Amino acid sequence: MEAVTVSFSVTAPLWIGIFFGVIIGGLAELWGISNSDVLLKLAKWEDRLFINCIAIAIGVGAVLLYGLAALGVGFHYGVKPEYIIGVALGGLIFGIGVAIAGYVPGTEWMALGEGRREAIYAVFGGLLGAASWTILYQTAVGQWLVNTLNYGPIYLAGKAGTNLDLGFLISLAWAVAMFGVAYYLPRYQNGKSCIYMATHPNYKMTEIELSIHEETSKMLTEGSAMPVGPSDHLAYSVNNHWAPKSDLRWLLTFVGAIIGAVVVLEMFLHQIFGESTTYSWIVGYLWLPSYSYSQLVFKTIGWEPYSDIGTLLGSFLAAIFVSRRFQAFNAWIPKTWQKRFGSSELKRDIGVFLGSYLVLFGARMAGGCASGHILSGDLQMALSSIEFFAFVAFSLLVTGRLLYGGKKQR
Amino acid sequence: MNRSSPQQIRKSERDVKLFVTFMTILIIIVAALTVGSYHGYSPNPSSVAITGFLLLLTVLITAVWYKTKYPGYIRAD
């Protein structure tokens, strides 16, 4: 982790990381991505909410980060090194895993906090995937992957933490591109984006759009162990937050902006937001303490284990106190998976385990995951993270098409 | 799987929510006390373990509470 001090910077104690995890985990739970069906539908290119929200977070965060940096505020940058082959291969493996499991490393913790039974298998698969990379890292193959065509930590304006004025100018164009994606990419086919609907209160949804929204609401709440009563207005608003009459529609549409700002604050106080290094840290302490990758992780992980605990806690609190989506480890299988592979819970658990294995193996190979690369890295305009996102998107969509047959026909 | 349940009447959940609130405060206090002012990059595994253990215990006890309060209930929509 590289700390670059310009004129004003601070470093907070590690336990503060819990609060950042709580904010991001809580907001993401309300947003719905702890439900594996959301990412499975993304793999089918059927629900693009994840892209919409992450684009807002990246755009807002990039301008805020480099704007403040240009004014002299010091940040703890966390630009991942650009080793082209390892990042590309890791991204491909990661995308395949997400299309199978429906989870990224952070949403596995969130799903556990939401009481999802399949998340237990996801976490164990993830730990095994992280362990596999720890073992591979110190072999000739592992070293070749991380050292071949390695250009170090670079972003669109040069070496990380340098050329900050130029970085700010580029971040403006970067933000325009991100906001364009968020505004013009419809959440569902033949519809409008969440931003468009939030900023056009008189927009009337089509019958098809309304029926898909209702379907999404059912998807988010099914399997919950918490019945909803007439007084649970907040839960109703959250579970239908895209609906025209929801009073939380505007807030939850722009939840990505809050997440982007929170990541920048986190970088000011200690480090970027990441989720997958903790898996390597756990397997390092439990099983592989003497391995060189474990030693590297021990020295550099920072407050990530605490922010991961916070992610789980935030999702748990949001599910109990707001969305009422706590499942209490009920039996549940995502509909997308069920339609393709049937209702065998054993088959789904094996799928989640294997998918998560690939997710963490790919993430550690590439040096980050959806949080460290796609959110924090693309927010910093890191070249490695842009490359990672491109390869993840490619393999996620291709695997989704092969496994589930692409978009739903209506 | 994803089966319907009979209509379930919402009951008071005040006690479990008090428990969750209390445990959340306890988890943060335990993390703060075991970490102190350390702000480096190598966290104490014992601190993470006790904090994480308390959280998982809280999630499990809450799950048991809901299973007991609403036996057999699984929301279908």
PDB file of N, CA and C in Angstrom, chain A residues 1 11-15 18-19 76 112 218 221-229 232 270-271 281 285 298-302 305-306 309 312-313 316-317 320-321 324 326 328-333 335 338 343, chain B residues 1-3 8-11 13 16-18 20-21 24 27-28 31-32 34-45 47-48 51-52 55-56 58-60 62-64 66-67 70 73-77:
ATOM      1  N   MET A   1       0.863  -1.185   0.000  1.00  0.00           N
ATOM      2  CA  MET A   1       0.000   0.000   0.000  1.00  0.00           C
ATOM      3  C   MET A   1       0.898   1.233   0.000  1.00  0.00           C
ATOM      4  N   THR A  11      -3.871   9.252   9.035  1.00  0.00           N
ATOM      5  CA  THR A  11      -4.001   7.792   8.991  1.00  0.00           C
ATOM      6  C   THR A  11      -4.790   7.363  10.221  1.00  0.00           C
ATOM      7  N   ALA A  12      -5.909   6.700  10.000  1.00  0.00           N
ATOM      8  CA  ALA A  12      -6.811   6.328  11.100  1.00  0.00           C
ATOM      9  C   ALA A  12      -6.474   4.943  11.634  1.00  0.00           C
ATOM     10  N   PRO A  13      -6.854   4.635  12.893  1.00  0.00           N
ATOM     11  CA  PRO A  13      -6.653   3.281  13.433  1.00  0.00           C
ATOM     12  C   PRO A  13      -7.454   2.245  12.651  1.00  0.00           C
ATOM     13  N   LEU A  14      -6.972   0.997  12.714  1.00  0.00           N
ATOM     14  CA  LEU A  14      -7.563  -0.047  11.869  1.00  0.00           C
ATOM     15  C   LEU A  14      -9.044  -0.315  12.146  1.00  0.00           C
ATOM     16  N   TRP A  15      -9.464  -0.228  13.389  1.00  0.00           N
ATOM     17  CA  TRP A  15     -10.849  -0.613  13.696  1.00  0.00           C
ATOM     18  C   TRP A  15     -11.861   0.333  13.057  1.00  0.00           C
ATOM     19  N   ILE A  18     -14.233  -0.812  10.189  1.00  0.00           N
ATOM     20  CA  ILE A  18     -15.553  -1.443  10.371  1.00  0.00           C
ATOM     21  C   ILE A  18     -16.656  -0.514   9.873  1.00  0.00           C
ATOM     22  N   PHE A  19     -16.540   0.783  10.175  1.00  0.00           N
ATOM     23  CA  PHE A  19     -17.619   1.720   9.821  1.00  0.00           C
ATOM     24  C   PHE A  19     -17.772   1.846   8.303  1.00  0.00           C
ATOM     25  N   HIS A  76      -4.060   7.819   0.534  1.00  0.00           N
ATOM     26  CA  HIS A  76      -3.366   6.523   0.549  1.00  0.00           C
ATOM     27  C   HIS A  76      -3.804   5.776  -0.704  1.00  0.00           C
ATOM     28  N   LEU A 112     -23.818 -13.578   3.648  1.00  0.00           N
ATOM     29  CA  LEU A 112     -23.728 -14.249   4.956  1.00  0.00           C
ATOM     30  C   LEU A 112     -24.451 -13.409   6.013  1.00  0.00           C
ATOM     31  N   LYS A 218     -40.025  -9.373  -6.088  1.00  0.00           N
ATOM     32  CA  LYS A 218     -40.224 -10.727  -5.561  1.00  0.00           C
ATOM     33  C   LYS A 218     -38.891 -11.438  -5.403  1.00  0.00           C
ATOM     34  N   THR A 221     -37.073 -10.391  -2.198  1.00  0.00           N
ATOM     35  CA  THR A 221     -37.640 -10.717  -0.885  1.00  0.00           C
ATOM     36  C   THR A 221     -37.882 -12.206  -0.661  1.00  0.00           C
ATOM     37  N   GLU A 222     -37.901 -12.995  -1.726  1.00  0.00           N
ATOM     38  CA  GLU A 222     -38.223 -14.422  -1.536  1.00  0.00           C
ATOM     39  C   GLU A 222     -37.154 -15.109  -0.687  1.00  0.00           C
ATOM     40  N   GLY A 223     -37.607 -16.006   0.148  1.00  0.00           N
ATOM     41  CA  GLY A 223     -36.692 -16.739   1.022  1.00  0.00           C
ATOM     42  C   GLY A 223     -36.499 -16.083   2.370  1.00  0.00           C
ATOM     43  N   SER A 224     -37.026 -14.859   2.540  1.00  0.00           N
ATOM     44  CA  SER A 224     -36.839 -14.154   3.810  1.00  0.00           C
ATOM     45  C   SER A 224     -37.573 -14.862   4.937  1.00  0.00           C
ATOM     46  N   ALA A 225     -36.963 -14.794   6.142  1.00  0.00           N
ATOM     47  CA  ALA A 225     -37.597 -15.381   7.323  1.00  0.00           C
ATOM     48  C   ALA A 225     -38.398 -14.345   8.091  1.00  0.00           C
ATOM     49  N   MET A 226     -38.515 -13.134   7.524  1.00  0.00           N
ATOM     50  CA  MET A 226     -39.168 -12.032   8.241  1.00  0.00           C
ATOM     51  C   MET A 226     -40.446 -11.600   7.511  1.00  0.00           C
ATOM     52  N   PRO A 227     -41.596 -11.917   8.071  1.00  0.00           N
ATOM     53  CA  PRO A 227     -42.831 -11.442   7.435  1.00  0.00           C
ATOM     54  C   PRO A 227     -42.934  -9.921   7.516  1.00  0.00           C
ATOM     55  N   VAL A 228     -43.667  -9.356   6.572  1.00  0.00           N
ATOM     56  CA  VAL A 228     -43.826  -7.901   6.536  1.00  0.00           C
ATOM     57  C   VAL A 228     -45.256  -7.554   6.940  1.00  0.00           C
ATOM     58  N   GLY A 229     -45.378  -6.637   7.894  1.00  0.00           N
ATOM     59  CA  GLY A 229     -46.690  -6.207   8.357  1.00  0.00           C
ATOM     60  C   GLY A 229     -47.075  -4.860   7.780  1.00  0.00           C
ATOM     61  N   ASP A 232     -44.655  -1.833   8.203  1.00  0.00           N
ATOM     62  CA  ASP A 232     -43.276  -1.886   7.685  1.00  0.00           C
ATOM     63  C   ASP A 232     -43.154  -1.087   6.390  1.00  0.00           C
ATOM     64  N   HIS A 270      -7.148   5.871   5.363  1.00  0.00           N
ATOM     65  CA  HIS A 270      -6.210   4.741   5.494  1.00  0.00           C
ATOM     66  C   HIS A 270      -5.860   4.036   4.200  1.00  0.00           C
ATOM     67  N   GLN A 271      -6.847   3.589   3.431  1.00  0.00           N
ATOM     68  CA  GLN A 271      -6.538   2.779   2.254  1.00  0.00           C
ATOM     69  C   GLN A 271      -7.780   2.621   1.384  1.00  0.00           C
ATOM     70  N   TRP A 281      -5.544 -13.585   3.555  1.00  0.00           N
ATOM     71  CA  TRP A 281      -5.037 -13.354   4.911  1.00  0.00           C
ATOM     72  C   TRP A 281      -5.488 -14.483   5.846  1.00  0.00           C
ATOM     73  N   TYR A 285      -2.976 -17.291   7.636  1.00  0.00           N
ATOM     74  CA  TYR A 285      -2.820 -17.547   9.075  1.00  0.00           C
ATOM     75  C   TYR A 285      -3.225 -18.968   9.460  1.00  0.00           C
ATOM     76  N   PHE A 298       0.347 -10.430   4.827  1.00  0.00           N
ATOM     77  CA  PHE A 298       0.394 -10.074   6.254  1.00  0.00           C
ATOM     78  C   PHE A 298       0.889  -8.638   6.454  1.00  0.00           C
ATOM     79  N   LYS A 299       1.832  -8.235   5.599  1.00  0.00           N
ATOM     80  CA  LYS A 299       2.462  -6.921   5.798  1.00  0.00           C
ATOM     81  C   LYS A 299       1.679  -5.770   5.181  1.00  0.00           C
ATOM     82  N   THR A 300       0.751  -6.074   4.275  1.00  0.00           N
ATOM     83  CA  THR A 300       0.149  -4.989   3.493  1.00  0.00           C
ATOM     84  C   THR A 300      -1.370  -4.882   3.586  1.00  0.00           C
ATOM     85  N   ILE A 301      -2.032  -5.790   4.281  1.00  0.00           N
ATOM     86  CA  ILE A 301      -3.503  -5.843   4.184  1.00  0.00           C
ATOM     87  C   ILE A 301      -4.201  -4.663   4.864  1.00  0.00           C
ATOM     88  N   GLY A 302      -3.597  -4.120   5.930  1.00  0.00           N
ATOM     89  CA  GLY A 302      -4.216  -2.959   6.581  1.00  0.00           C
ATOM     90  C   GLY A 302      -5.526  -3.298   7.279  1.00  0.00           C
ATOM     91  N   PRO A 305      -9.527  -6.696   6.906  1.00  0.00           N
ATOM     92  CA  PRO A 305     -10.345  -7.658   7.652  1.00  0.00           C
ATOM     93  C   PRO A 305     -11.457  -6.975   8.450  1.00  0.00           C
ATOM     94  N   TYR A 306     -11.177  -5.778   8.963  1.00  0.00           N
ATOM     95  CA  TYR A 306     -12.209  -5.054   9.727  1.00  0.00           C
ATOM     96  C   TYR A 306     -13.288  -4.496   8.797  1.00  0.00           C
ATOM     97  N   ILE A 309     -15.482  -7.375   7.970  1.00  0.00           N
ATOM     98  CA  ILE A 309     -16.400  -7.628   9.090  1.00  0.00           C
ATOM     99  C   ILE A 309     -17.517  -6.587   9.065  1.00  0.00           C
ATOM    100  N   LEU A 312     -20.140  -7.394   6.388  1.00  0.00           N
ATOM    101  CA  LEU A 312     -21.080  -8.412   6.854  1.00  0.00           C
ATOM    102  C   LEU A 312     -22.070  -7.798   7.854  1.00  0.00           C
ATOM    103  N   LEU A 313     -21.525  -7.007   8.777  1.00  0.00           N
ATOM    104  CA  LEU A 313     -22.365  -6.381   9.806  1.00  0.00           C
ATOM    105  C   LEU A 313     -23.372  -5.407   9.182  1.00  0.00           C
ATOM    106  N   PHE A 316     -26.133  -7.261   7.485  1.00  0.00           N
ATOM    107  CA  PHE A 316     -26.975  -7.884   8.532  1.00  0.00           C
ATOM    108  C   PHE A 316     -27.920  -6.844   9.140  1.00  0.00           C
ATOM    109  N   LEU A 317     -27.386  -5.688   9.502  1.00  0.00           N
ATOM    110  CA  LEU A 317     -28.208  -4.644  10.120  1.00  0.00           C
ATOM    111  C   LEU A 317     -29.266  -4.132   9.143  1.00  0.00           C
ATOM    112  N   ILE A 320     -32.036  -6.729   8.829  1.00  0.00           N
ATOM    113  CA  ILE A 320     -32.882  -6.854  10.024  1.00  0.00           C
ATOM    114  C   ILE A 320     -33.732  -5.599  10.242  1.00  0.00           C
ATOM    115  N   PHE A 321     -33.105  -4.422  10.135  1.00  0.00           N
ATOM    116  CA  PHE A 321     -33.788  -3.198  10.544  1.00  0.00           C
ATOM    117  C   PHE A 321     -34.500  -2.458   9.402  1.00  0.00           C
ATOM    118  N   ARG A 324     -35.878  -6.119   5.799  1.00  0.00           N
ATOM    119  CA  ARG A 324     -36.541  -7.342   6.282  1.00  0.00           C
ATOM    120  C   ARG A 324     -36.300  -8.512   5.312  1.00  0.00           C
ATOM    121  N   PHE A 326     -33.728 -10.767   5.891  1.00  0.00           N
ATOM    122  CA  PHE A 326     -32.878 -11.748   6.571  1.00  0.00           C
ATOM    123  C   PHE A 326     -33.484 -13.134   6.385  1.00  0.00           C
ATOM    124  N   ALA A 328     -32.335 -16.149   7.635  1.00  0.00           N
ATOM    125  CA  ALA A 328     -32.156 -17.122   8.735  1.00  0.00           C
ATOM    126  C   ALA A 328     -31.736 -18.495   8.208  1.00  0.00           C
ATOM    127  N   PHE A 329     -30.964 -18.491   7.141  1.00  0.00           N
ATOM    128  CA  PHE A 329     -30.402 -19.703   6.537  1.00  0.00           C
ATOM    129  C   PHE A 329     -31.486 -20.666   6.043  1.00  0.00           C
ATOM    130  N   ASN A 330     -32.589 -20.103   5.554  1.00  0.00           N
ATOM    131  CA  ASN A 330     -33.622 -20.900   4.898  1.00  0.00           C
ATOM    132  C   ASN A 330     -33.098 -21.508   3.600  1.00  0.00           C
ATOM    133  N   ALA A 331     -33.743 -22.575   3.174  1.00  0.00           N
ATOM    134  CA  ALA A 331     -33.412 -23.140   1.864  1.00  0.00           C
ATOM    135  C   ALA A 331     -33.906 -22.178   0.784  1.00  0.00           C
ATOM    136  N   TRP A 332     -33.035 -21.849  -0.153  1.00  0.00           N
ATOM    137  CA  TRP A 332     -33.399 -20.902  -1.214  1.00  0.00           C
ATOM    138  C   TRP A 332     -32.442 -21.103  -2.386  1.00  0.00           C
ATOM    139  N   ILE A 333     -32.969 -21.060  -3.593  1.00  0.00           N
ATOM    140  CA  ILE A 333     -32.134 -21.175  -4.795  1.00  0.00           C
ATOM    141  C   ILE A 333     -32.523 -20.047  -5.741  1.00  0.00           C
ATOM    142  N   LYS A 335     -33.670 -17.987  -8.853  1.00  0.00           N
ATOM    143  CA  LYS A 335     -34.535 -18.430  -9.959  1.00  0.00           C
ATOM    144  C   LYS A 335     -33.745 -18.687 -11.246  1.00  0.00           C
ATOM    145  N   GLN A 338     -32.209 -21.934 -10.921  1.00  0.00           N
ATOM    146  CA  GLN A 338     -33.241 -22.977 -10.835  1.00  0.00           C
ATOM    147  C   GLN A 338     -33.798 -23.314 -12.221  1.00  0.00           C
ATOM    148  N   SER A 343     -34.002 -27.720  -9.131  1.00  0.00           N
ATOM    149  CA  SER A 343     -34.173 -27.264  -7.749  1.00  0.00           C
ATOM    150  C   SER A 343     -33.363 -28.071  -6.740  1.00  0.00           C
TER     151      SER A 343
ATOM    152  N   MET B   1     -38.376 -25.895  -3.231  1.00  0.00           N
ATOM    153  CA  MET B   1     -37.532 -24.703  -3.050  1.00  0.00           C
ATOM    154  C   MET B   1     -38.305 -23.459  -3.426  1.00  0.00           C
ATOM    155  N   ASN B   2     -38.021 -22.362  -2.785  1.00  0.00           N
ATOM    156  CA  ASN B   2     -38.721 -21.101  -3.023  1.00  0.00           C
ATOM    157  C   ASN B   2     -40.232 -21.304  -2.870  1.00  0.00           C
ATOM    158  N   ARG B   3     -40.584 -22.201  -1.964  1.00  0.00           N
ATOM    159  CA  ARG B   3     -41.988 -22.566  -1.810  1.00  0.00           C
ATOM    160  C   ARG B   3     -42.757 -21.495  -1.024  1.00  0.00           C
ATOM    161  N   GLN B   8     -48.368 -15.342   7.343  1.00  0.00           N
ATOM    162  CA  GLN B   8     -47.742 -15.248   8.650  1.00  0.00           C
ATOM    163  C   GLN B   8     -47.996 -13.866   9.235  1.00  0.00           C
ATOM    164  N   ILE B   9     -48.535 -13.831  10.440  1.00  0.00           N
ATOM    165  CA  ILE B   9     -48.784 -12.538  11.103  1.00  0.00           C
ATOM    166  C   ILE B   9     -47.480 -12.026  11.693  1.00  0.00           C
ATOM    167  N   ARG B  10     -47.237 -10.775  11.460  1.00  0.00           N
ATOM    168  CA  ARG B  10     -46.028 -10.121  11.992  1.00  0.00           C
ATOM    169  C   ARG B  10     -46.148  -9.999  13.512  1.00  0.00           C
ATOM    170  N   LYS B  11     -45.091 -10.431  14.225  1.00  0.00           N
ATOM    171  CA  LYS B  11     -45.108 -10.360  15.693  1.00  0.00           C
ATOM    172  C   LYS B  11     -44.091  -9.332  16.170  1.00  0.00           C
ATOM    173  N   GLU B  13     -40.805  -7.850  17.503  1.00  0.00           N
ATOM    174  CA  GLU B  13     -39.415  -8.306  17.394  1.00  0.00           C
ATOM    175  C   GLU B  13     -38.498  -7.433  18.249  1.00  0.00           C
ATOM    176  N   VAL B  16     -35.314  -9.166  19.960  1.00  0.00           N
ATOM    177  CA  VAL B  16     -34.188  -9.548  19.097  1.00  0.00           C
ATOM    178  C   VAL B  16     -33.491  -8.302  18.554  1.00  0.00           C
ATOM    179  N   LYS B  17     -34.247  -7.246  18.346  1.00  0.00           N
ATOM    180  CA  LYS B  17     -33.607  -6.024  17.836  1.00  0.00           C
ATOM    181  C   LYS B  17     -32.772  -5.347  18.924  1.00  0.00           C
ATOM    182  N   LEU B  18     -33.208  -5.454  20.159  1.00  0.00           N
ATOM    183  CA  LEU B  18     -32.379  -4.953  21.269  1.00  0.00           C
ATOM    184  C   LEU B  18     -31.089  -5.767  21.367  1.00  0.00           C
ATOM    185  N   VAL B  20     -29.580  -7.405  18.928  1.00  0.00           N
ATOM    186  CA  VAL B  20     -28.707  -7.069  17.795  1.00  0.00           C
ATOM    187  C   VAL B  20     -28.018  -5.720  18.034  1.00  0.00           C
ATOM    188  N   THR B  21     -28.759  -4.765  18.563  1.00  0.00           N
ATOM    189  CA  THR B  21     -28.174  -3.442  18.843  1.00  0.00           C
ATOM    190  C   THR B  21     -27.067  -3.559  19.891  1.00  0.00           C
ATOM    191  N   THR B  24     -24.032  -5.256  18.411  1.00  0.00           N
ATOM    192  CA  THR B  24     -23.318  -4.389  17.464  1.00  0.00           C
ATOM    193  C   THR B  24     -22.386  -3.434  18.218  1.00  0.00           C
ATOM    194  N   ILE B  27     -19.471  -5.420  19.587  1.00  0.00           N
ATOM    195  CA  ILE B  27     -18.503  -5.789  18.541  1.00  0.00           C
ATOM    196  C   ILE B  27     -17.573  -4.605  18.245  1.00  0.00           C
ATOM    197  N   ILE B  28     -18.130  -3.429  18.157  1.00  0.00           N
ATOM    198  CA  ILE B  28     -17.306  -2.257  17.852  1.00  0.00           C
ATOM    199  C   ILE B  28     -16.380  -1.928  19.028  1.00  0.00           C
ATOM    200  N   ALA B  31     -13.535  -4.446  19.004  1.00  0.00           N
ATOM    201  CA  ALA B  31     -12.556  -4.127  17.949  1.00  0.00           C
ATOM    202  C   ALA B  31     -11.698  -2.935  18.361  1.00  0.00           C
ATOM    203  N   ALA B  32     -12.339  -1.906  18.906  1.00  0.00           N
ATOM    204  CA  ALA B  32     -11.591  -0.704  19.292  1.00  0.00           C
ATOM    205  C   ALA B  32     -10.586  -1.006  20.406  1.00  0.00           C
ATOM    206  N   THR B  34      -9.231  -3.942  21.203  1.00  0.00           N
ATOM    207  CA  THR B  34      -8.172  -4.886  20.830  1.00  0.00           C
ATOM    208  C   THR B  34      -7.213  -4.296  19.791  1.00  0.00           C
ATOM    209  N   VAL B  35      -7.659  -3.277  19.070  1.00  0.00           N
ATOM    210  CA  VAL B  35      -6.777  -2.636  18.084  1.00  0.00           C
ATOM    211  C   VAL B  35      -6.071  -1.437  18.695  1.00  0.00           C
ATOM    212  N   GLY B  36      -6.797  -0.687  19.510  1.00  0.00           N
ATOM    213  CA  GLY B  36      -6.224   0.531  20.086  1.00  0.00           C
ATOM    214  C   GLY B  36      -5.973   1.572  19.012  1.00  0.00           C
ATOM    215  N   SER B  37      -4.858   2.244  19.088  1.00  0.00           N
ATOM    216  CA  SER B  37      -4.562   3.313  18.122  1.00  0.00           C
ATOM    217  C   SER B  37      -3.687   2.825  16.969  1.00  0.00           C
ATOM    218  N   TYR B  38      -3.465   1.510  16.888  1.00  0.00           N
ATOM    219  CA  TYR B  38      -2.590   0.987  15.833  1.00  0.00           C
ATOM    220  C   TYR B  38      -3.142   1.314  14.448  1.00  0.00           C
ATOM    221  N   HIS B  39      -2.336   1.922  13.603  1.00  0.00           N
ATOM    222  CA  HIS B  39      -2.829   2.303  12.271  1.00  0.00           C
ATOM    223  C   HIS B  39      -1.887   1.837  11.159  1.00  0.00           C
ATOM    224  N   GLY B  40      -1.142   0.772  11.427  1.00  0.00           N
ATOM    225  CA  GLY B  40      -0.241   0.235  10.409  1.00  0.00           C
ATOM    226  C   GLY B  40      -0.983  -0.659   9.424  1.00  0.00           C
ATOM    227  N   TYR B  41      -0.254  -1.619   8.871  1.00  0.00           N
ATOM    228  CA  TYR B  41      -0.868  -2.457   7.826  1.00  0.00           C
ATOM    229  C   TYR B  41      -0.880  -3.947   8.165  1.00  0.00           C
ATOM    230  N   SER B  42      -0.564  -4.277   9.427  1.00  0.00           N
ATOM    231  CA  SER B  42      -0.522  -5.685   9.809  1.00  0.00           C
ATOM    232  C   SER B  42      -1.444  -5.913  11.013  1.00  0.00           C
ATOM    233  N   PRO B  43      -2.721  -6.198  10.783  1.00  0.00           N
ATOM    234  CA  PRO B  43      -3.669  -6.327  11.892  1.00  0.00           C
ATOM    235  C   PRO B  43      -3.385  -7.537  12.765  1.00  0.00           C
ATOM    236  N   ASN B  44      -3.814  -7.442  14.020  1.00  0.00           N
ATOM    237  CA  ASN B  44      -3.646  -8.532  14.969  1.00  0.00           C
ATOM    238  C   ASN B  44      -4.709  -9.604  14.689  1.00  0.00           C
ATOM    239  N   PRO B  45      -4.293 -10.831  14.330  1.00  0.00           N
ATOM    240  CA  PRO B  45      -5.282 -11.865  13.992  1.00  0.00           C
ATOM    241  C   PRO B  45      -6.219 -12.203  15.143  1.00  0.00           C
ATOM    242  N   SER B  47      -7.430 -10.158  17.338  1.00  0.00           N
ATOM    243  CA  SER B  47      -8.445  -9.105  17.379  1.00  0.00           C
ATOM    244  C   SER B  47      -9.510  -9.337  16.309  1.00  0.00           C
ATOM    245  N   VAL B  48      -9.051  -9.663  15.108  1.00  0.00           N
ATOM    246  CA  VAL B  48     -10.000  -9.930  14.015  1.00  0.00           C
ATOM    247  C   VAL B  48     -10.845 -11.159  14.352  1.00  0.00           C
ATOM    248  N   THR B  51     -13.500 -10.416  17.060  1.00  0.00           N
ATOM    249  CA  THR B  51     -14.536  -9.521  16.521  1.00  0.00           C
ATOM    250  C   THR B  51     -15.434 -10.278  15.544  1.00  0.00           C
ATOM    251  N   GLY B  52     -14.812 -11.025  14.649  1.00  0.00           N
ATOM    252  CA  GLY B  52     -15.571 -11.801  13.672  1.00  0.00           C
ATOM    253  C   GLY B  52     -16.417 -12.878  14.326  1.00  0.00           C
ATOM    254  N   LEU B  55     -19.550 -11.462  15.798  1.00  0.00           N
ATOM    255  CA  LEU B  55     -20.514 -11.116  14.748  1.00  0.00           C
ATOM    256  C   LEU B  55     -21.228 -12.368  14.227  1.00  0.00           C
ATOM    257  N   LEU B  56     -20.459 -13.413  13.940  1.00  0.00           N
ATOM    258  CA  LEU B  56     -21.078 -14.653  13.436  1.00  0.00           C
ATOM    259  C   LEU B  56     -22.028 -15.250  14.473  1.00  0.00           C
ATOM    260  N   THR B  58     -23.710 -13.558  16.635  1.00  0.00           N
ATOM    261  CA  THR B  58     -24.908 -12.699  16.623  1.00  0.00           C
ATOM    262  C   THR B  58     -25.834 -13.082  15.471  1.00  0.00           C
ATOM    263  N   VAL B  59     -25.243 -13.305  14.308  1.00  0.00           N
ATOM    264  CA  VAL B  59     -26.051 -13.690  13.139  1.00  0.00           C
ATOM    265  C   VAL B  59     -26.739 -15.033  13.394  1.00  0.00           C
ATOM    266  N   LEU B  60     -26.000 -15.974  13.962  1.00  0.00           N
ATOM    267  CA  LEU B  60     -26.573 -17.304  14.217  1.00  0.00           C
ATOM    268  C   LEU B  60     -27.700 -17.254  15.235  1.00  0.00           C
ATOM    269  N   THR B  62     -29.549 -14.741  15.984  1.00  0.00           N
ATOM    270  CA  THR B  62     -30.688 -14.045  15.371  1.00  0.00           C
ATOM    271  C   THR B  62     -31.454 -14.993  14.448  1.00  0.00           C
ATOM    272  N   ALA B  63     -30.711 -15.813  13.701  1.00  0.00           N
ATOM    273  CA  ALA B  63     -31.361 -16.778  12.814  1.00  0.00           C
ATOM    274  C   ALA B  63     -32.206 -17.764  13.612  1.00  0.00           C
ATOM    275  N   VAL B  64     -31.655 -18.258  14.706  1.00  0.00           N
ATOM    276  CA  VAL B  64     -32.402 -19.199  15.561  1.00  0.00           C
ATOM    277  C   VAL B  64     -33.646 -18.508  16.111  1.00  0.00           C
ATOM    278  N   TYR B  66     -35.444 -16.068  14.782  1.00  0.00           N
ATOM    279  CA  TYR B  66     -36.482 -15.956  13.748  1.00  0.00           C
ATOM    280  C   TYR B  66     -37.091 -17.308  13.410  1.00  0.00           C
ATOM    281  N   LYS B  67     -36.262 -18.341  13.386  1.00  0.00           N
ATOM    282  CA  LYS B  67     -36.779 -19.688  13.108  1.00  0.00           C
ATOM    283  C   LYS B  67     -37.767 -20.107  14.196  1.00  0.00           C
ATOM    284  N   TYR B  70     -41.067 -17.563  14.003  1.00  0.00           N
ATOM    285  CA  TYR B  70     -41.947 -17.823  12.854  1.00  0.00           C
ATOM    286  C   TYR B  70     -41.631 -19.209  12.290  1.00  0.00           C
ATOM    287  N   TYR B  73     -41.734 -20.485   8.426  1.00  0.00           N
ATOM    288  CA  TYR B  73     -42.073 -19.383   7.505  1.00  0.00           C
ATOM    289  C   TYR B  73     -40.926 -19.107   6.528  1.00  0.00           C
ATOM    290  N   ILE B  74     -41.238 -19.115   5.248  1.00  0.00           N
ATOM    291  CA  ILE B  74     -40.293 -18.691   4.206  1.00  0.00           C
ATOM    292  C   ILE B  74     -41.075 -17.811   3.253  1.00  0.00           C
ATOM    293  N   ARG B  75     -40.647 -16.572   3.147  1.00  0.00           N
ATOM    294  CA  ARG B  75     -41.401 -15.635   2.307  1.00  0.00           C
ATOM    295  C   ARG B  75     -41.297 -16.038   0.838  1.00  0.00           C
ATOM    296  N   ALA B  76     -42.442 -16.032   0.174  1.00  0.00           N
ATOM    297  CA  ALA B  76     -42.450 -16.461  -1.229  1.00  0.00           C
ATOM    298  C   ALA B  76     -42.450 -15.288  -2.187  1.00  0.00           C
ATOM    299  N   ASP B  77     -42.812 -14.085  -1.743  1.00  0.00           N
ATOM    300  CA  ASP B  77     -42.763 -12.930  -2.642  1.00  0.00           C
ATOM    301  C   ASP B  77     -42.536 -11.651  -1.846  1.00  0.00           C
TER     302      ASP B  77
END
